[in-house]
């Protein structure tokens, strides 16, 4: 799965202007016919504004810019009821002060099929920082066996997770919901069973607590595994040009975690129309949050994630690091731009499934 980061926007929205076909009639007749076609098109486009993103935006073309000013209804759209309801909630959520915590904590949320192989490593990382972190585990396949007392009793109620399905997003939301119950949790980090920390606790803690930006991977991928997974049923609330992609691992602020709890409009669109089975092979957890935040708070996210996954092999699964690959130099390279490394052990990092689909 190649994910080129192409930042240009909207080039796909414009298709060529339809050309009136050549007529064989004499010149005056030809002009009258041409004028009629233009008039009918103008009226038609005004009365029936394009409803689909892919329809030619007749008046958006640079050739026709003079017409744009006196035909505003063509490109503008009335918001739907759901959009109005959603936008007022989100607007106030983004501007209202958040409750201040005296002892802010980071919530480490582990999304895993079962046991966590690196508990001992995390224990070393967390030791001496009691009261500044909390742990939540969503084990979707089997009850984990713990090797560190810090992880005992930290499981939340879980449900089955199937790769590519919205059940992955539901598990993320379940972790967020449980972590939000503790008012001291101020930053929420989603991790898998194959994640290891690359920096000290203090470094990560100070970095996250010192920002009000959420680290959510979000980019425009114009290819078939990106924008090609958009389905028109998501229109009008989600437009093709707003459809984004990103790896699911995030580190987000409390405000954004609450925003995710509050969103029903965009979540429903993904639940209904982003599935691996409906032809477009849409993977909900790779598109829901990147697209949601592109629409509701694009300036509030970094557009990149603080977890490192190597997609450079261009396959469905990220690169697997074997023991021989883990050198000091590799870790130092990754540490330069990431906090937490995801080791896709047995290829189950983010792409595990509970049932083979
Ligand atoms: C986020 O923090 C920056 C400074 O670090 C500040 O300028 C900005 O207004 C803050 N944004 C919000 C939404 O609080
Ligand atoms: C993230 O991308 C959006 C567009 O998708 C842009 O509006 C926003 O400014 C970007 N954020 C940062 C921090 O670059
Ligand atoms: C580390 O980065 C350097 C420079 O980008 C590169 O030449 C080297 O191959 C990298 N090493 C590993 C182990 O990835």
CSV table of C-alpha atoms and ligand atoms in Angstrom, one decimal:
chain,number,residue,atom,x,y,z
A,1,UNK,CA,0.0,0.0,0.0
A,2,UNK,CA,2.0,2.9,-1.3
A,3,UNK,CA,1.0,6.2,0.4
A,4,UNK,CA,2.5,9.1,-1.5
A,5,UNK,CA,2.0,12.3,0.3
A,6,UNK,CA,0.5,14.5,-2.4
A,7,UNK,CA,-0.8,17.8,-1.2
A,8,UNK,CA,-2.4,19.2,-4.2
A,9,UNK,CA,-6.1,19.6,-3.9
A,10,UNK,CA,-9.1,19.4,-6.1
A,11,UNK,CA,-7.4,18.6,-9.4
A,12,UNK,CA,-9.8,15.7,-9.8
A,13,UNK,CA,-12.8,17.8,-9.2
A,14,UNK,CA,-12.6,19.4,-12.6
A,15,UNK,CA,-13.3,17.5,-15.7
A,16,UNK,CA,-13.0,19.0,-19.2
A,17,UNK,CA,-15.7,21.3,-20.4
A,18,UNK,CA,-18.1,19.6,-22.8
A,19,UNK,CA,-17.5,20.9,-26.3
A,20,UNK,CA,-20.5,21.6,-28.5
A,21,UNK,CA,-20.3,19.3,-31.4
A,22,UNK,CA,-19.5,20.6,-34.8
A,23,UNK,CA,-22.5,21.4,-37.0
A,24,UNK,CA,-22.6,21.1,-40.7
A,25,UNK,CA,-25.2,23.8,-41.1
A,26,UNK,CA,-24.5,27.2,-42.6
A,27,UNK,CA,-22.8,29.9,-40.5
A,28,UNK,CA,-25.8,31.9,-39.1
A,29,UNK,CA,-27.6,28.7,-38.3
A,30,UNK,CA,-24.5,27.4,-36.6
A,31,UNK,CA,-24.2,30.4,-34.4
A,32,UNK,CA,-27.9,30.3,-33.4
A,33,UNK,CA,-27.6,26.6,-32.5
A,34,UNK,CA,-24.5,27.3,-30.6
A,35,UNK,CA,-26.0,30.2,-28.7
A,36,UNK,CA,-29.1,28.1,-27.9
A,37,UNK,CA,-26.9,25.3,-26.5
A,38,UNK,CA,-25.0,27.8,-24.4
A,39,UNK,CA,-28.3,29.3,-23.1
A,40,UNK,CA,-29.9,26.0,-22.4
A,41,UNK,CA,-26.8,24.9,-20.6
A,42,UNK,CA,-26.7,28.1,-18.5
A,43,UNK,CA,-30.3,27.8,-17.5
A,44,UNK,CA,-30.0,24.0,-16.9
A,45,UNK,CA,-26.9,24.5,-14.7
A,46,UNK,CA,-28.6,27.2,-12.7
A,47,UNK,CA,-31.9,25.3,-12.2
A,48,UNK,CA,-30.2,21.9,-11.7
A,49,UNK,CA,-26.9,22.6,-9.9
A,50,UNK,CA,-24.5,19.7,-10.0
A,51,UNK,CA,-25.3,17.3,-7.1
A,52,UNK,CA,-22.4,15.0,-7.5
A,53,UNK,CA,-18.8,15.9,-7.0
A,54,UNK,CA,-17.9,14.2,-10.3
A,55,UNK,CA,-20.3,16.2,-12.3
A,56,UNK,CA,-18.6,18.9,-14.3
A,57,UNK,CA,-18.7,22.1,-12.4
A,58,UNK,CA,-19.6,24.1,-15.4
A,59,UNK,CA,-19.0,27.5,-13.8
A,60,UNK,CA,-16.0,26.6,-11.8
A,61,UNK,CA,-13.8,26.4,-14.8
A,62,UNK,CA,-11.4,29.4,-15.2
A,63,UNK,CA,-12.9,30.0,-18.7
A,64,UNK,CA,-16.2,30.8,-17.1
A,65,UNK,CA,-15.1,32.8,-14.1
A,66,UNK,CA,-17.0,35.9,-15.1
A,67,UNK,CA,-20.3,34.0,-14.7
A,68,UNK,CA,-19.5,32.8,-11.3
A,69,UNK,CA,-20.3,36.1,-9.6
A,70,UNK,CA,-23.9,36.2,-10.8
A,71,UNK,CA,-24.6,32.5,-10.4
A,72,UNK,CA,-23.7,31.9,-6.7
A,73,UNK,CA,-26.3,29.2,-6.1
A,74,UNK,CA,-24.5,26.8,-8.4
A,75,UNK,CA,-21.4,26.1,-6.2
A,76,UNK,CA,-22.9,26.9,-2.8
A,77,UNK,CA,-24.9,24.4,-0.9
A,78,UNK,CA,-27.3,24.7,2.0
A,79,UNK,CA,-26.1,22.7,5.0
A,80,UNK,CA,-28.3,19.7,5.9
A,81,UNK,CA,-30.0,19.6,9.4
A,82,UNK,CA,-27.5,17.1,10.6
A,83,UNK,CA,-24.6,19.3,9.5
A,84,UNK,CA,-26.1,22.3,11.4
A,85,UNK,CA,-26.6,20.3,14.6
A,86,UNK,CA,-23.1,18.8,14.3
A,87,UNK,CA,-21.4,22.1,13.5
A,88,UNK,CA,-22.8,24.0,16.5
A,89,UNK,CA,-21.8,21.2,18.9
A,90,UNK,CA,-18.3,20.9,17.4
A,91,UNK,CA,-17.8,24.7,17.2
A,92,UNK,CA,-18.6,25.2,20.9
A,93,UNK,CA,-16.5,22.1,21.9
A,94,UNK,CA,-13.5,23.6,20.1
A,95,UNK,CA,-13.8,26.9,21.8
A,96,UNK,CA,-15.0,26.1,25.3
A,97,UNK,CA,-12.4,25.9,28.2
A,98,UNK,CA,-11.6,22.3,29.2
A,99,UNK,CA,-11.6,21.4,32.9
A,100,UNK,CA,-8.1,21.9,34.3
A,101,UNK,CA,-6.5,18.9,36.0
A,102,UNK,CA,-4.1,19.3,39.0
A,103,UNK,CA,-2.3,16.0,38.1
A,104,UNK,CA,-2.6,15.5,34.3
A,105,UNK,CA,-2.0,12.0,33.0
A,106,UNK,CA,-1.3,10.4,29.7
A,107,UNK,CA,-3.7,7.5,28.9
A,108,UNK,CA,-1.8,4.7,27.1
A,109,UNK,CA,-4.5,2.7,25.3
A,110,UNK,CA,-3.5,-0.7,24.0
A,111,UNK,CA,-5.5,-2.2,21.2
A,112,UNK,CA,-4.5,-5.8,21.0
A,113,UNK,CA,-5.8,-9.3,20.2
A,114,UNK,CA,-4.4,-10.8,23.4
A,115,UNK,CA,-1.3,-10.6,25.6
A,116,UNK,CA,1.2,-7.8,25.4
A,117,UNK,CA,4.7,-9.1,24.7
A,118,UNK,CA,6.4,-5.9,25.8
A,119,UNK,CA,4.9,-5.3,29.2
A,120,UNK,CA,8.3,-5.6,30.9
A,121,UNK,CA,9.7,-3.0,28.6
A,122,UNK,CA,6.8,-0.6,29.3
A,123,UNK,CA,7.2,-1.2,33.0
A,124,UNK,CA,10.8,0.0,32.8
A,125,UNK,CA,9.6,3.0,30.8
A,126,UNK,CA,6.8,3.9,33.3
A,127,UNK,CA,8.6,3.2,36.6
A,128,UNK,CA,8.9,6.2,38.9
A,129,UNK,CA,6.1,8.1,37.1
A,130,UNK,CA,3.2,6.8,39.0
A,131,UNK,CA,0.2,9.2,38.9
A,132,UNK,CA,1.2,10.6,35.6
A,133,UNK,CA,-0.1,7.9,33.3
A,134,UNK,CA,-2.9,5.4,33.1
A,135,UNK,CA,-3.2,2.2,31.1
A,136,UNK,CA,-6.2,0.7,29.3
A,137,UNK,CA,-6.3,-2.5,27.4
A,138,UNK,CA,-8.8,-3.6,24.8
A,139,UNK,CA,-8.1,-7.3,24.2
A,140,UNK,CA,-10.4,-8.4,21.5
A,141,UNK,CA,-9.6,-12.1,21.1
A,142,UNK,CA,-8.3,-13.6,24.4
A,143,UNK,CA,-7.7,-12.6,27.9
A,144,UNK,CA,-4.1,-11.3,28.2
A,145,UNK,CA,-1.6,-13.0,30.5
A,146,UNK,CA,0.4,-10.3,32.3
A,147,UNK,CA,4.1,-10.2,33.0
A,148,UNK,CA,4.0,-6.8,34.7
A,149,UNK,CA,1.8,-5.9,37.7
A,150,UNK,CA,1.2,-2.4,36.1
A,151,UNK,CA,-1.0,-4.0,33.5
A,152,UNK,CA,-3.1,-6.3,35.8
A,153,UNK,CA,-6.8,-5.4,35.9
A,154,UNK,CA,-6.4,-2.7,33.2
A,155,UNK,CA,-8.6,-4.5,30.6
A,156,UNK,CA,-11.8,-2.8,29.6
A,157,UNK,CA,-14.9,-4.6,28.2
A,158,UNK,CA,-14.0,-5.5,24.7
A,159,UNK,CA,-15.8,-6.7,21.6
A,160,UNK,CA,-14.6,-8.6,18.5
A,161,UNK,CA,-12.5,-6.6,16.1
A,162,UNK,CA,-12.4,-7.4,12.4
A,163,UNK,CA,-9.7,-5.8,10.3
A,164,UNK,CA,-11.0,-3.1,8.0
A,165,UNK,CA,-14.4,-3.0,9.6
A,166,UNK,CA,-15.9,-0.3,11.6
A,167,UNK,CA,-15.5,-2.5,14.7
A,168,UNK,CA,-11.9,-1.3,14.7
A,169,UNK,CA,-13.1,2.3,15.1
A,170,UNK,CA,-15.6,1.1,17.7
A,171,UNK,CA,-12.8,-0.4,19.7
A,172,UNK,CA,-10.8,2.8,19.5
A,173,UNK,CA,-13.9,4.7,20.7
A,174,UNK,CA,-14.4,2.2,23.5
A,175,UNK,CA,-10.9,2.8,24.7
A,176,UNK,CA,-11.3,6.6,24.5
A,177,UNK,CA,-14.7,6.5,26.3
A,178,UNK,CA,-13.2,4.5,29.2
A,179,UNK,CA,-10.1,6.7,29.4
A,180,UNK,CA,-12.2,9.9,29.4
A,181,UNK,CA,-14.0,8.7,32.5
A,182,UNK,CA,-10.9,9.7,34.4
A,183,UNK,CA,-10.8,13.6,34.4
A,184,UNK,CA,-7.1,13.6,34.9
A,185,UNK,CA,-6.4,12.0,31.5
A,186,UNK,CA,-5.4,14.8,29.3
A,187,UNK,CA,-3.7,13.1,26.4
A,188,UNK,CA,-4.8,9.8,24.8
A,189,UNK,CA,-2.3,7.6,23.0
A,190,UNK,CA,-3.4,4.6,20.9
A,191,UNK,CA,-1.0,1.7,20.8
A,192,UNK,CA,-0.8,-1.8,19.6
A,193,UNK,CA,0.7,-4.9,21.3
A,194,UNK,CA,3.8,-4.4,19.2
A,195,UNK,CA,4.6,-0.8,20.2
A,196,UNK,CA,7.8,0.1,22.1
A,197,UNK,CA,8.6,3.6,23.4
A,198,UNK,CA,11.7,5.3,21.9
A,199,UNK,CA,12.1,8.2,24.3
A,200,UNK,CA,12.1,8.6,28.0
A,201,UNK,CA,8.8,9.1,29.8
A,202,UNK,CA,9.6,12.6,30.8
A,203,UNK,CA,10.4,13.6,27.2
A,204,UNK,CA,7.1,12.2,25.9
A,205,UNK,CA,5.1,13.6,28.8
A,206,UNK,CA,6.5,17.1,28.5
A,207,UNK,CA,6.1,17.1,24.7
A,208,UNK,CA,2.5,16.0,24.7
A,209,UNK,CA,1.4,18.1,27.7
A,210,UNK,CA,3.0,21.1,26.2
A,211,UNK,CA,0.9,21.1,23.1
A,212,UNK,CA,-2.8,21.5,22.2
A,213,UNK,CA,-2.3,19.8,18.9
A,214,UNK,CA,-3.4,16.3,18.2
A,215,UNK,CA,-1.1,13.9,16.4
A,216,UNK,CA,-3.3,12.3,13.8
A,217,UNK,CA,-1.9,11.1,10.5
A,218,UNK,CA,-3.9,12.7,7.7
A,219,UNK,CA,-2.9,13.1,4.1
A,220,UNK,CA,-4.4,13.2,0.6
A,221,UNK,CA,-3.7,10.1,-1.4
A,222,UNK,CA,-5.2,10.5,-4.8
A,223,UNK,CA,-4.7,6.9,-5.8
A,224,UNK,CA,-7.1,3.9,-5.6
A,225,UNK,CA,-6.1,3.1,-2.0
A,226,UNK,CA,-6.8,6.7,-1.0
A,227,UNK,CA,-9.4,8.9,-2.6
A,228,UNK,CA,-10.4,5.9,-4.7
A,229,UNK,CA,-12.1,4.4,-1.7
A,230,UNK,CA,-14.5,7.4,-1.4
A,231,UNK,CA,-18.1,6.5,-2.1
A,232,UNK,CA,-20.6,9.0,-3.4
A,233,UNK,CA,-23.2,8.0,-0.6
A,234,UNK,CA,-21.0,10.0,1.7
A,235,UNK,CA,-22.0,13.2,-0.1
A,236,UNK,CA,-23.0,15.9,0.7
A,237,UNK,CA,-21.6,16.0,4.2
A,238,UNK,CA,-18.3,14.4,3.2
A,239,UNK,CA,-17.0,15.7,-0.1
A,240,UNK,CA,-14.5,13.8,-2.3
A,241,UNK,CA,-11.9,16.6,-1.9
A,242,UNK,CA,-12.1,16.2,1.9
A,243,UNK,CA,-11.5,12.5,2.0
A,244,UNK,CA,-8.2,11.7,3.7
A,245,UNK,CA,-6.1,8.8,4.7
A,246,UNK,CA,-3.7,8.0,7.6
A,247,UNK,CA,-2.4,5.2,9.8
A,248,UNK,CA,-4.8,4.7,12.8
A,249,UNK,CA,-2.3,5.3,15.6
A,250,UNK,CA,-2.9,8.6,17.2
A,251,UNK,CA,-2.1,10.8,20.2
A,252,UNK,CA,-4.9,13.3,20.9
A,253,UNK,CA,-5.9,15.9,23.3
A,254,UNK,CA,-8.8,15.6,25.7
A,255,UNK,CA,-10.8,18.1,23.6
A,256,UNK,CA,-10.4,16.0,20.5
A,257,UNK,CA,-11.2,12.8,22.3
A,258,UNK,CA,-14.5,14.3,23.4
A,259,UNK,CA,-15.1,15.6,19.9
A,260,UNK,CA,-14.9,12.0,18.7
A,261,UNK,CA,-17.4,10.9,21.3
A,262,UNK,CA,-19.8,13.7,20.1
A,263,UNK,CA,-19.5,12.9,16.4
A,264,UNK,CA,-22.4,10.8,15.1
A,265,UNK,CA,-22.9,12.4,11.6
A,266,UNK,CA,-19.5,11.5,10.1
A,267,UNK,CA,-19.1,8.3,12.0
A,268,UNK,CA,-22.4,7.0,10.6
A,269,UNK,CA,-21.3,7.8,7.1
A,270,UNK,CA,-18.2,5.7,7.5
A,271,UNK,CA,-20.1,2.9,9.3
A,272,UNK,CA,-22.6,2.6,6.4
A,273,UNK,CA,-20.4,3.4,3.4
A,274,UNK,CA,-16.8,2.6,4.2
A,275,UNK,CA,-16.4,-1.2,4.2
A,276,UNK,CA,-13.9,-3.6,2.7
A,277,UNK,CA,-16.7,-5.5,1.0
A,278,UNK,CA,-18.5,-2.8,-1.0
A,279,UNK,CA,-16.1,-2.8,-4.0
A,280,UNK,CA,-14.0,0.1,-3.0
A,281,UNK,CA,-12.2,-1.8,-0.2
A,282,UNK,CA,-12.6,1.1,2.2
A,283,UNK,CA,-10.9,0.6,5.5
A,284,UNK,CA,-12.8,2.6,8.1
A,285,UNK,CA,-10.0,3.1,10.6
A,286,UNK,CA,-7.6,4.4,7.9
A,287,UNK,CA,-10.1,7.2,6.8
A,288,UNK,CA,-12.5,8.1,9.5
A,289,UNK,CA,-10.4,10.2,11.9
A,290,UNK,CA,-8.2,11.7,9.1
A,291,UNK,CA,-11.3,12.8,7.2
A,292,UNK,CA,-13.3,13.9,10.3
A,293,UNK,CA,-10.5,16.2,11.5
A,294,UNK,CA,-9.8,17.5,8.0
A,295,UNK,CA,-13.4,18.7,8.0
A,296,UNK,CA,-14.0,19.9,11.5
A,297,UNK,CA,-10.6,21.1,12.8
A,298,UNK,CA,-7.8,20.9,10.2
A,299,UNK,CA,-5.6,23.4,12.0
A,300,UNK,CA,-5.9,21.5,15.3
A,301,UNK,CA,-4.0,18.4,14.1
A,302,UNK,CA,-0.4,17.8,13.1
A,303,UNK,CA,-1.3,15.7,10.1
A,304,UNK,CA,1.4,13.2,11.1
A,305,UNK,CA,1.6,10.6,13.8
A,306,UNK,CA,4.1,10.2,16.6
A,307,UNK,CA,4.2,6.5,16.1
A,308,UNK,CA,6.5,5.1,13.4
A,309,UNK,CA,5.4,2.4,11.0
A,310,UNK,CA,7.5,1.6,7.9
A,311,UNK,CA,5.2,1.5,4.8
A,312,UNK,CA,8.1,2.0,2.4
A,313,UNK,CA,7.8,-1.5,1.0
A,314,UNK,CA,4.5,-0.5,-0.6
A,315,UNK,CA,2.6,-3.6,0.5
A,316,UNK,CA,-0.7,-4.1,2.4
A,317,UNK,CA,1.2,-4.8,5.6
A,318,UNK,CA,3.9,-2.6,7.0
A,319,UNK,CA,7.5,-3.7,7.1
A,320,UNK,CA,8.3,-6.4,9.7
A,321,UNK,CA,11.3,-5.7,11.8
A,322,UNK,CA,13.1,-8.9,12.6
A,323,UNK,CA,15.6,-9.2,15.5
A,324,UNK,CA,18.5,-8.7,13.2
A,325,UNK,CA,17.0,-5.5,11.9
A,326,UNK,CA,16.8,-3.8,15.3
A,327,UNK,CA,20.1,-2.0,15.5
A,328,UNK,CA,21.1,1.0,17.5
A,329,UNK,CA,21.4,2.9,14.2
A,330,UNK,CA,17.9,2.0,13.1
A,331,UNK,CA,16.4,3.1,16.4
A,332,UNK,CA,18.4,6.3,16.4
A,333,UNK,CA,17.1,7.0,12.9
A,334,UNK,CA,13.5,6.5,13.8
A,335,UNK,CA,13.9,8.3,17.1
A,336,UNK,CA,14.7,11.5,15.2
A,337,UNK,CA,11.1,11.9,14.1
A,338,UNK,CA,8.9,9.5,16.2
A,339,UNK,CA,8.2,8.8,19.8
A,340,UNK,CA,6.9,5.3,19.6
A,341,UNK,CA,7.9,2.5,17.3
A,342,UNK,CA,5.4,-0.1,16.0
A,343,UNK,CA,7.0,-3.4,15.4
A,344,UNK,CA,4.8,-5.4,13.2
A,345,UNK,CA,5.6,-8.7,14.8
A,346,UNK,CA,4.1,-11.6,12.9
A,347,UNK,CA,2.5,-9.0,10.7
A,348,UNK,CA,-0.2,-8.4,13.3
A,349,UNK,CA,0.6,-4.8,14.2
A,350,UNK,CA,-2.3,-2.9,12.9
A,351,UNK,CA,-3.6,-5.4,10.4
A,352,UNK,CA,-4.6,-8.2,12.6
A,353,UNK,CA,-7.9,-9.9,12.1
A,354,UNK,CA,-10.1,-11.9,14.5
A,355,UNK,CA,-11.7,-13.9,11.8
A,356,UNK,CA,-10.3,-14.4,8.4
A,357,UNK,CA,-12.3,-12.3,6.1
B,1,LIG,C1,-2.7,26.3,21.1
B,1,LIG,O1,-1.5,26.8,21.6
B,1,LIG,C2,-1.0,27.9,20.9
B,1,LIG,C3,0.3,28.2,21.5
B,1,LIG,O2,1.1,27.1,21.9
B,1,LIG,C4,-1.9,29.0,20.9
B,1,LIG,O3,-1.4,30.1,20.1
B,1,LIG,C5,-3.3,28.6,20.3
B,1,LIG,O4,-4.2,29.7,20.4
B,1,LIG,C6,-3.8,27.4,21.1
B,1,LIG,N1,-5.0,27.0,20.4
B,1,LIG,C7,-6.1,26.6,21.1
B,1,LIG,C8,-7.2,26.2,20.3
B,1,LIG,O5,-6.1,26.7,22.3
B,2,LIG,C1,-3.0,19.8,8.0
B,2,LIG,O1,-3.6,19.7,6.8
B,2,LIG,C2,-4.7,20.6,6.6
B,2,LIG,C3,-5.3,20.3,5.2
B,2,LIG,O2,-5.7,19.0,5.1
B,2,LIG,C4,-4.2,22.0,6.7
B,2,LIG,O3,-5.4,22.9,6.6
B,2,LIG,C5,-3.6,22.2,8.1
B,2,LIG,O4,-3.1,23.5,8.2
B,2,LIG,C6,-2.4,21.2,8.2
B,2,LIG,N1,-1.9,21.3,9.6
B,2,LIG,C7,-0.6,21.5,9.8
B,2,LIG,C8,-0.2,21.6,11.2
B,2,LIG,O5,0.2,21.6,8.9
B,3,LIG,C1,19.9,5.7,9.0
B,3,LIG,O1,19.9,6.9,8.2
B,3,LIG,C2,20.9,7.0,7.3
B,3,LIG,C3,20.8,8.4,6.6
B,3,LIG,O2,19.5,8.7,6.3
B,3,LIG,C4,20.9,5.9,6.3
B,3,LIG,O3,22.0,6.0,5.4
B,3,LIG,C5,21.0,4.6,7.0
B,3,LIG,O4,20.9,3.5,6.1
B,3,LIG,C6,19.9,4.5,8.1
B,3,LIG,N1,20.1,3.3,8.8
B,3,LIG,C7,19.2,2.4,9.1
B,3,LIG,C8,19.6,1.2,9.8
B,3,LIG,O5,18.0,2.5,8.7
